[in-house]
Coordinates of C-alpha atoms in Angstrom, one line a residue:
M1 CA 11.6 -40.4 -19.4
P2 CA 9.6 -37.4 -20.8
E3 CA 10.1 -34.2 -18.9
I4 CA 8.3 -30.9 -18.6
V5 CA 10.8 -28.2 -19.2
V6 CA 10.3 -24.5 -18.7
P7 CA 10.5 -22.7 -22.0
T8 CA 11.9 -19.2 -22.4
L9 CA 8.9 -17.0 -21.9
N10 CA 10.4 -13.5 -22.1
S11 CA 13.8 -12.1 -22.4
L12 CA 13.6 -9.8 -19.4
D13 CA 13.4 -12.4 -16.6
D14 CA 16.3 -14.6 -15.5
F15 CA 13.8 -16.8 -13.6
Y16 CA 10.1 -17.4 -13.2
V17 CA 7.7 -18.8 -10.6
V18 CA 5.7 -22.1 -10.6
G19 CA 2.3 -20.4 -10.1
E20 CA -0.1 -23.3 -9.9
W21 CA -0.2 -27.0 -10.6
K22 CA -3.3 -27.9 -12.5
L23 CA -2.9 -31.6 -11.7
A24 CA -1.8 -33.1 -8.5
D25 CA 1.4 -35.0 -8.1
G26 CA 0.9 -38.6 -9.3
A27 CA -2.2 -37.7 -11.4
L28 CA -2.7 -39.2 -14.8
V29 CA -2.3 -36.7 -17.6
A30 CA -3.1 -36.8 -21.3
A31 CA -0.9 -35.4 -24.1
G32 CA -1.8 -31.8 -24.7
E33 CA -3.4 -31.3 -21.3
V34 CA -2.5 -28.2 -19.3
V35 CA -0.5 -29.2 -16.2
V36 CA 1.0 -26.0 -14.8
V37 CA 0.9 -22.2 -14.9
I38 CA 4.2 -20.4 -14.9
E39 CA 4.2 -16.8 -13.7
T40 CA 6.6 -14.1 -15.1
T41 CA 6.8 -10.4 -14.5
K42 CA 4.7 -9.9 -17.7
A43 CA 2.2 -12.7 -17.9
S44 CA 1.0 -16.1 -16.6
V45 CA 1.6 -18.9 -19.1
E46 CA 0.0 -22.3 -19.2
I47 CA 2.3 -25.2 -20.0
E48 CA 1.0 -28.5 -21.6
A49 CA 2.2 -32.0 -21.3
E50 CA 3.6 -33.4 -24.6
H51 CA 3.2 -37.0 -23.5
A52 CA 0.6 -39.1 -21.6
G53 CA 1.4 -40.8 -18.3
A54 CA 1.6 -40.1 -14.6
L55 CA 2.7 -36.6 -13.6
R56 CA 5.5 -36.3 -11.0
H57 CA 6.2 -32.8 -9.7
V58 CA 9.9 -31.8 -9.3
L59 CA 9.1 -28.3 -7.9
V60 CA 6.2 -27.2 -5.7
A61 CA 3.9 -24.3 -6.5
G62 CA 5.6 -21.1 -5.5
A63 CA 9.1 -22.3 -6.3
T64 CA 11.4 -20.4 -8.6
C65 CA 12.6 -21.9 -11.8
A66 CA 14.8 -21.0 -14.8
P67 CA 14.3 -21.3 -18.5
G68 CA 15.3 -24.8 -19.6
Q69 CA 14.8 -26.3 -16.1
T70 CA 12.9 -29.5 -15.5
I71 CA 9.9 -28.9 -13.3
A72 CA 8.1 -32.3 -13.7
R73 CA 8.5 -35.7 -15.3
I74 CA 6.0 -38.0 -17.0
V75 CA 6.4 -41.6 -15.8
P76 CA 4.5 -44.7 -17.0
P77 CA 1.0 -45.0 -15.4
E78 CA 2.0 -48.3 -13.8
A79 CA 4.9 -46.7 -11.9
D80 CA 4.5 -46.2 -8.1
C81 CA 2.8 -42.9 -7.7
A82 CA 2.1 -43.2 -4.1
A83 CA 5.6 -42.1 -3.0
P84 CA 6.1 -38.4 -2.9
S85 CA 8.4 -36.9 -5.6
D86 CA 11.6 -35.1 -4.7
T87 CA 10.2 -31.6 -4.9
Q88 CA 12.3 -28.4 -4.9
E89 CA 15.4 -30.3 -6.0
G90 CA 16.3 -27.6 -8.5
Q91 CA 14.9 -24.4 -7.1
I92 CA 17.2 -21.6 -8.1
A93 CA 18.5 -18.8 -5.9
V94 CA 16.8 -15.5 -6.4
P95 CA 19.0 -12.5 -7.2
G96 CA 18.9 -9.2 -5.2
E97 CA 16.0 -7.4 -6.8
I98 CA 12.4 -8.2 -5.8
F99 CA 10.7 -10.4 -8.4
V100 CA 7.0 -9.4 -8.8
T101 CA 4.8 -11.8 -10.8
A102 CA 2.3 -10.5 -13.3
P103 CA -0.7 -11.5 -11.2
A104 CA 0.9 -9.7 -8.2
R105 CA 1.2 -6.5 -10.3
E106 CA -2.5 -6.8 -11.3
A107 CA -3.4 -7.0 -7.6
M108 CA -1.1 -4.0 -6.9
D109 CA -3.0 -1.9 -9.4
S110 CA -6.5 -2.9 -8.2
L111 CA -5.6 -2.5 -4.5
G112 CA -3.4 0.6 -4.7
V113 CA -0.3 -1.0 -3.3
D114 CA 2.9 0.8 -4.1
E115 CA 6.1 -1.0 -5.1
R116 CA 7.8 0.5 -2.1
D117 CA 5.4 -1.2 0.2
L118 CA 6.6 -4.6 -1.0
T119 CA 9.8 -4.3 1.0
S120 CA 7.8 -4.8 4.2
L121 CA 7.0 -8.3 3.1
G122 CA 10.7 -9.4 3.4
K123 CA 10.3 -11.6 0.4
R124 CA 12.4 -11.8 -2.8
V125 CA 9.5 -13.3 -4.8
V126 CA 6.1 -11.5 -4.5
R127 CA 3.0 -13.3 -5.6
R128 CA -0.7 -12.2 -5.8
A129 CA -1.5 -13.5 -2.4
D130 CA 1.3 -11.5 -0.8
V131 CA 0.0 -8.3 -2.3
E132 CA -3.6 -9.1 -1.3
A133 CA -2.4 -9.6 2.3
L134 CA -0.8 -6.1 2.1
G135 CA -3.6 -4.2 0.6
R136 CA -6.8 -5.8 1.8
P137 CA -7.8 -6.4 5.4
T138 CA -9.7 -9.6 6.2
L139 CA -13.4 -9.9 6.6
P140 CA -14.9 -9.3 10.1
S141 CA -15.3 -12.1 12.5
P142 CA -18.9 -13.2 12.9
V143 CA -18.5 -13.0 16.7
Q144 CA -16.2 -10.1 17.5
T145 CA -16.4 -6.8 15.6
R146 CA -13.8 -4.9 17.7
S147 CA -10.9 -5.8 19.9
P148 CA -11.2 -4.6 23.5
A149 CA -7.5 -3.5 23.2
T150 CA -8.4 -0.9 20.5
K151 CA -7.9 2.5 22.0
R152 CA -9.0 6.0 21.0
G153 CA -7.0 7.1 18.0
E154 CA -6.3 3.6 16.7
T155 CA -7.9 2.5 13.4
E156 CA -9.6 -0.8 13.4
H157 CA -9.1 -3.7 10.9
R158 CA -12.2 -5.2 9.5
D159 CA -11.4 -8.4 11.4
G160 CA -11.6 -6.4 14.7
A161 CA -7.9 -6.3 15.4
P162 CA -6.3 -3.0 16.2
G163 CA -3.7 -1.5 13.9
P164 CA -3.4 0.5 10.7
A165 CA -6.0 -0.3 8.2
V166 CA -5.3 2.5 5.8
Q167 CA -2.7 3.5 3.2
P168 CA -1.2 6.9 2.6
S169 CA -3.0 9.1 0.1
P170 CA -0.9 10.4 -2.7
C171 CA -2.8 13.6 -3.5
Y172 CA -5.3 15.9 -1.7
M173 CA -7.6 18.7 -3.0
A174 CA -9.9 20.8 -0.9
A175 CA -12.2 23.8 -1.2
Y176 CA -14.2 26.0 1.2
V177 CA -17.9 25.5 0.7
E178 CA -20.6 27.8 2.0
V179 CA -23.0 25.5 3.9
G180 CA -25.5 27.9 5.6
K181 CA -28.2 27.0 3.1
A182 CA -27.6 23.3 3.4
R183 CA -27.7 23.5 7.2
Q184 CA -31.0 25.4 7.1
E185 CA -32.5 22.9 4.8
A186 CA -31.3 20.1 7.1
K187 CA -33.1 21.7 10.0
E188 CA -36.3 21.9 8.1
L189 CA -36.1 18.3 6.9
S190 CA -35.4 17.2 10.5
R191 CA -38.6 18.8 11.7
R192 CA -40.6 17.4 8.8
H193 CA -39.3 13.8 9.0
K194 CA -38.7 13.7 12.7
V195 CA -35.2 12.5 12.4
L196 CA -31.9 14.2 13.0
I197 CA -30.4 15.5 9.8
G198 CA -27.2 17.6 9.9
L199 CA -24.5 18.6 7.5
P200 CA -22.8 15.1 7.5
E201 CA -26.1 13.6 6.3
M202 CA -26.5 16.3 3.6
V203 CA -22.9 15.7 2.3
L204 CA -23.4 11.9 2.3
H205 CA -26.6 12.3 0.3
H206 CA -25.0 14.6 -2.3
V207 CA -21.8 12.5 -2.5
G208 CA -24.0 9.5 -3.5
N209 CA -25.7 11.5 -6.2
C210 CA -22.5 13.2 -7.5
L211 CA -20.8 9.8 -7.8
K212 CA -23.2 8.9 -10.6
Q213 CA -21.3 11.4 -12.8
F214 CA -17.9 10.5 -11.5
P215 CA -17.9 6.6 -11.3
A216 CA -14.0 6.4 -11.4
L217 CA -14.0 7.6 -7.8
C218 CA -15.7 4.3 -6.7
R219 CA -13.9 1.1 -6.0
G220 CA -15.8 -0.9 -8.6
A221 CA -19.3 -1.7 -7.5
G222 CA -20.8 0.9 -9.9
A223 CA -21.7 4.5 -8.9
E224 CA -25.4 3.7 -9.0
R225 CA -24.9 1.2 -6.2
A226 CA -21.9 2.7 -4.4
S227 CA -21.5 2.0 -0.7
V228 CA -20.0 4.8 1.4
G229 CA -18.1 4.3 4.6
V230 CA -18.5 7.0 7.2
T231 CA -15.9 7.6 9.9
M232 CA -17.2 7.7 13.5
D233 CA -15.0 8.4 16.5
L234 CA -17.2 8.8 19.6
G235 CA -14.6 8.0 22.2
K236 CA -14.6 4.2 21.7
G237 CA -12.1 4.1 18.8
L238 CA -12.4 4.8 15.1
F239 CA -15.1 2.9 13.2
V240 CA -16.0 3.1 9.5
P241 CA -19.5 1.6 9.1
V242 CA -20.7 1.3 5.6
V243 CA -24.0 2.8 4.2
R244 CA -25.1 0.6 1.3
E245 CA -26.4 2.0 -2.1
V246 CA -26.4 5.6 -0.9
A247 CA -27.8 6.9 -4.2
N248 CA -30.8 4.7 -3.9
Q249 CA -31.8 5.9 -0.4
T250 CA -33.7 9.0 0.6
L251 CA -32.1 11.6 2.9
P252 CA -34.3 10.6 5.9
E253 CA -33.3 6.9 5.3
L254 CA -29.6 7.9 5.3
A255 CA -30.1 9.9 8.5
R256 CA -31.7 6.9 10.3
Q257 CA -29.0 4.6 9.1
L258 CA -26.2 7.0 10.4
M259 CA -28.1 7.4 13.8
A260 CA -28.2 3.6 14.1
Y261 CA -24.5 3.4 13.4
R262 CA -23.7 6.1 16.0
K263 CA -25.6 4.1 18.6
A264 CA -23.7 1.0 17.6
A265 CA -20.4 2.9 17.8
L266 CA -21.1 4.0 21.4
G267 CA -21.6 0.4 22.5
S268 CA -19.1 -1.1 20.0
K269 CA -21.9 -3.4 18.8
F270 CA -21.7 -3.5 15.1
K271 CA -23.2 -6.4 13.2
P272 CA -21.0 -8.6 11.0
G273 CA -20.8 -6.9 7.6
D274 CA -21.4 -3.3 8.9
L275 CA -17.7 -2.5 8.6
V276 CA -17.0 -4.3 5.3
A277 CA -16.0 -3.1 1.9
P278 CA -16.8 0.6 1.3
D279 CA -16.4 1.8 -2.3
I280 CA -15.5 5.2 -1.1
V281 CA -15.2 6.8 2.4
L282 CA -16.6 10.0 3.9
A283 CA -14.2 11.2 6.7
L284 CA -15.9 13.4 9.2
N285 CA -13.4 15.7 10.9
Q286 CA -15.5 17.8 13.3
F287 CA -12.7 19.2 15.4
E288 CA -13.2 22.8 16.4
G289 CA -10.4 25.1 15.3
V290 CA -9.0 22.5 12.8
H291 CA -9.4 23.8 9.2
V292 CA -8.1 20.9 7.1
V293 CA -7.5 17.2 7.9
V294 CA -6.1 15.1 5.1
P295 CA -7.7 11.6 5.3
M296 CA -6.1 8.3 4.2
I297 CA -7.3 6.3 1.3
Y298 CA -8.6 2.9 2.5
P299 CA -7.2 -0.2 1.0
G300 CA -8.8 -1.1 -2.3
N301 CA -10.4 2.4 -2.7
V302 CA -9.5 5.2 -5.1
A303 CA -10.6 8.2 -3.0
C304 CA -11.8 9.5 0.3
V305 CA -14.0 12.6 0.8
A306 CA -13.3 14.7 3.9
L307 CA -15.7 17.1 5.6
G308 CA -14.2 19.6 8.0
P309 CA -16.0 21.6 10.8
V310 CA -18.3 24.5 10.2
E311 CA -16.8 27.9 10.8
K312 CA -17.9 31.5 10.3
A313 CA -16.1 33.7 7.8
F314 CA -16.7 37.0 6.1
T315 CA -17.3 37.4 2.3
W316 CA -17.2 40.5 0.2
D317 CA -19.0 39.2 -2.9
Q318 CA -22.1 41.4 -2.3
G319 CA -20.7 43.7 0.5
P320 CA -19.4 42.5 3.9
C321 CA -21.4 39.5 5.0
E322 CA -20.9 36.7 7.5
V323 CA -21.3 33.2 6.2
E324 CA -21.0 29.6 7.4
R325 CA -18.4 27.5 5.5
A326 CA -16.7 24.1 5.8
S327 CA -13.7 22.6 4.1
I328 CA -14.6 19.7 1.8
G329 CA -11.7 17.8 0.2
V330 CA -10.8 14.6 -1.6
A331 CA -7.8 12.5 -1.1
Y332 CA -7.2 10.5 -4.3
D333 CA -4.9 8.1 -6.0
H334 CA -3.5 10.0 -9.0
R335 CA -2.8 6.7 -10.7
H336 CA -6.5 6.1 -11.2
V337 CA -8.0 9.6 -11.4
T338 CA -6.7 13.0 -12.5
G339 CA -6.7 16.2 -10.6
S340 CA -9.1 17.8 -13.1
Y341 CA -11.5 14.9 -12.6
V342 CA -11.5 15.4 -8.8
A343 CA -11.8 19.2 -9.2
A344 CA -14.9 18.7 -11.3
F345 CA -16.4 16.3 -8.7
L346 CA -15.7 18.9 -6.0
A347 CA -17.4 21.6 -8.1
D348 CA -20.5 19.5 -8.5
L349 CA -20.6 18.7 -4.8
R350 CA -20.2 22.4 -3.9
K351 CA -23.0 23.3 -6.3
A352 CA -25.3 20.8 -4.8
L353 CA -24.7 22.1 -1.3
T354 CA -25.0 25.8 -2.1

């Protein structure tokens, strides 16, 4: 009886994982047809059948296997294929170290999941779906956007459930920016367009424009169409509604959007999709007397911009003078962007505001 045997795929792994069966148990297969994908720590490899017949699985998808092990058999088409095969009869024991498949490592890189985070899974074999569950919250429910149990100070998952929806940020860089000119401009624009425009709106507007020159800070939608999440904590819990295509909106349009989101936050009445998939986040930390707050990078993101409260300070550049300044910083994943890249972004943002 012909068998499908796992070849030696690399010399570093003692075992592999049956990633995906391309044909169902009992299905007819032609010689040379791909029947299964085997996952190693380095790659995913397609295995073909050398003979035609009916495919009978020996191991299920997700099972571990060793080089030289039989994972399926090819039986004559007239054989009884209705009865289930004896799956997992030869699944091998996994040694002590965590085995991370190649697709799982790709997901770790794209979602910013650290290898140390894998221990929380409690699994010896980690696959792509396991990493995605760690690094990406689920989409919001079309009915409920926030759990009544969420309290002030808790962060909300995108499915409405309370709990931590962020990951630690590896690095942080900040600078004080004189914002008196930007605040004065905001007041004039508010009167002209009859909409409330403040420093958060000004920073959001300039972040959208600066991202065009620094696309690596965006998750992947493209800097021209980047969506920016803006943190809002109005006593009803922390929300991060998302402003779409910031660079393609005018400042008054951005201000009206933020005002609508503030009203939604007060009543916890966001629409499905309002809290989904920012490419970068602007964290507003307007706590009096607090100089610097280091934000967390949201899952799947590369960076998070933080705006601190406005404070008065003295400068001696052209003699003693009182100025208004605010701390603006960036939490960033150094695996994706360098410190010099972030410093250049901050310099451009600072120039735009002053």
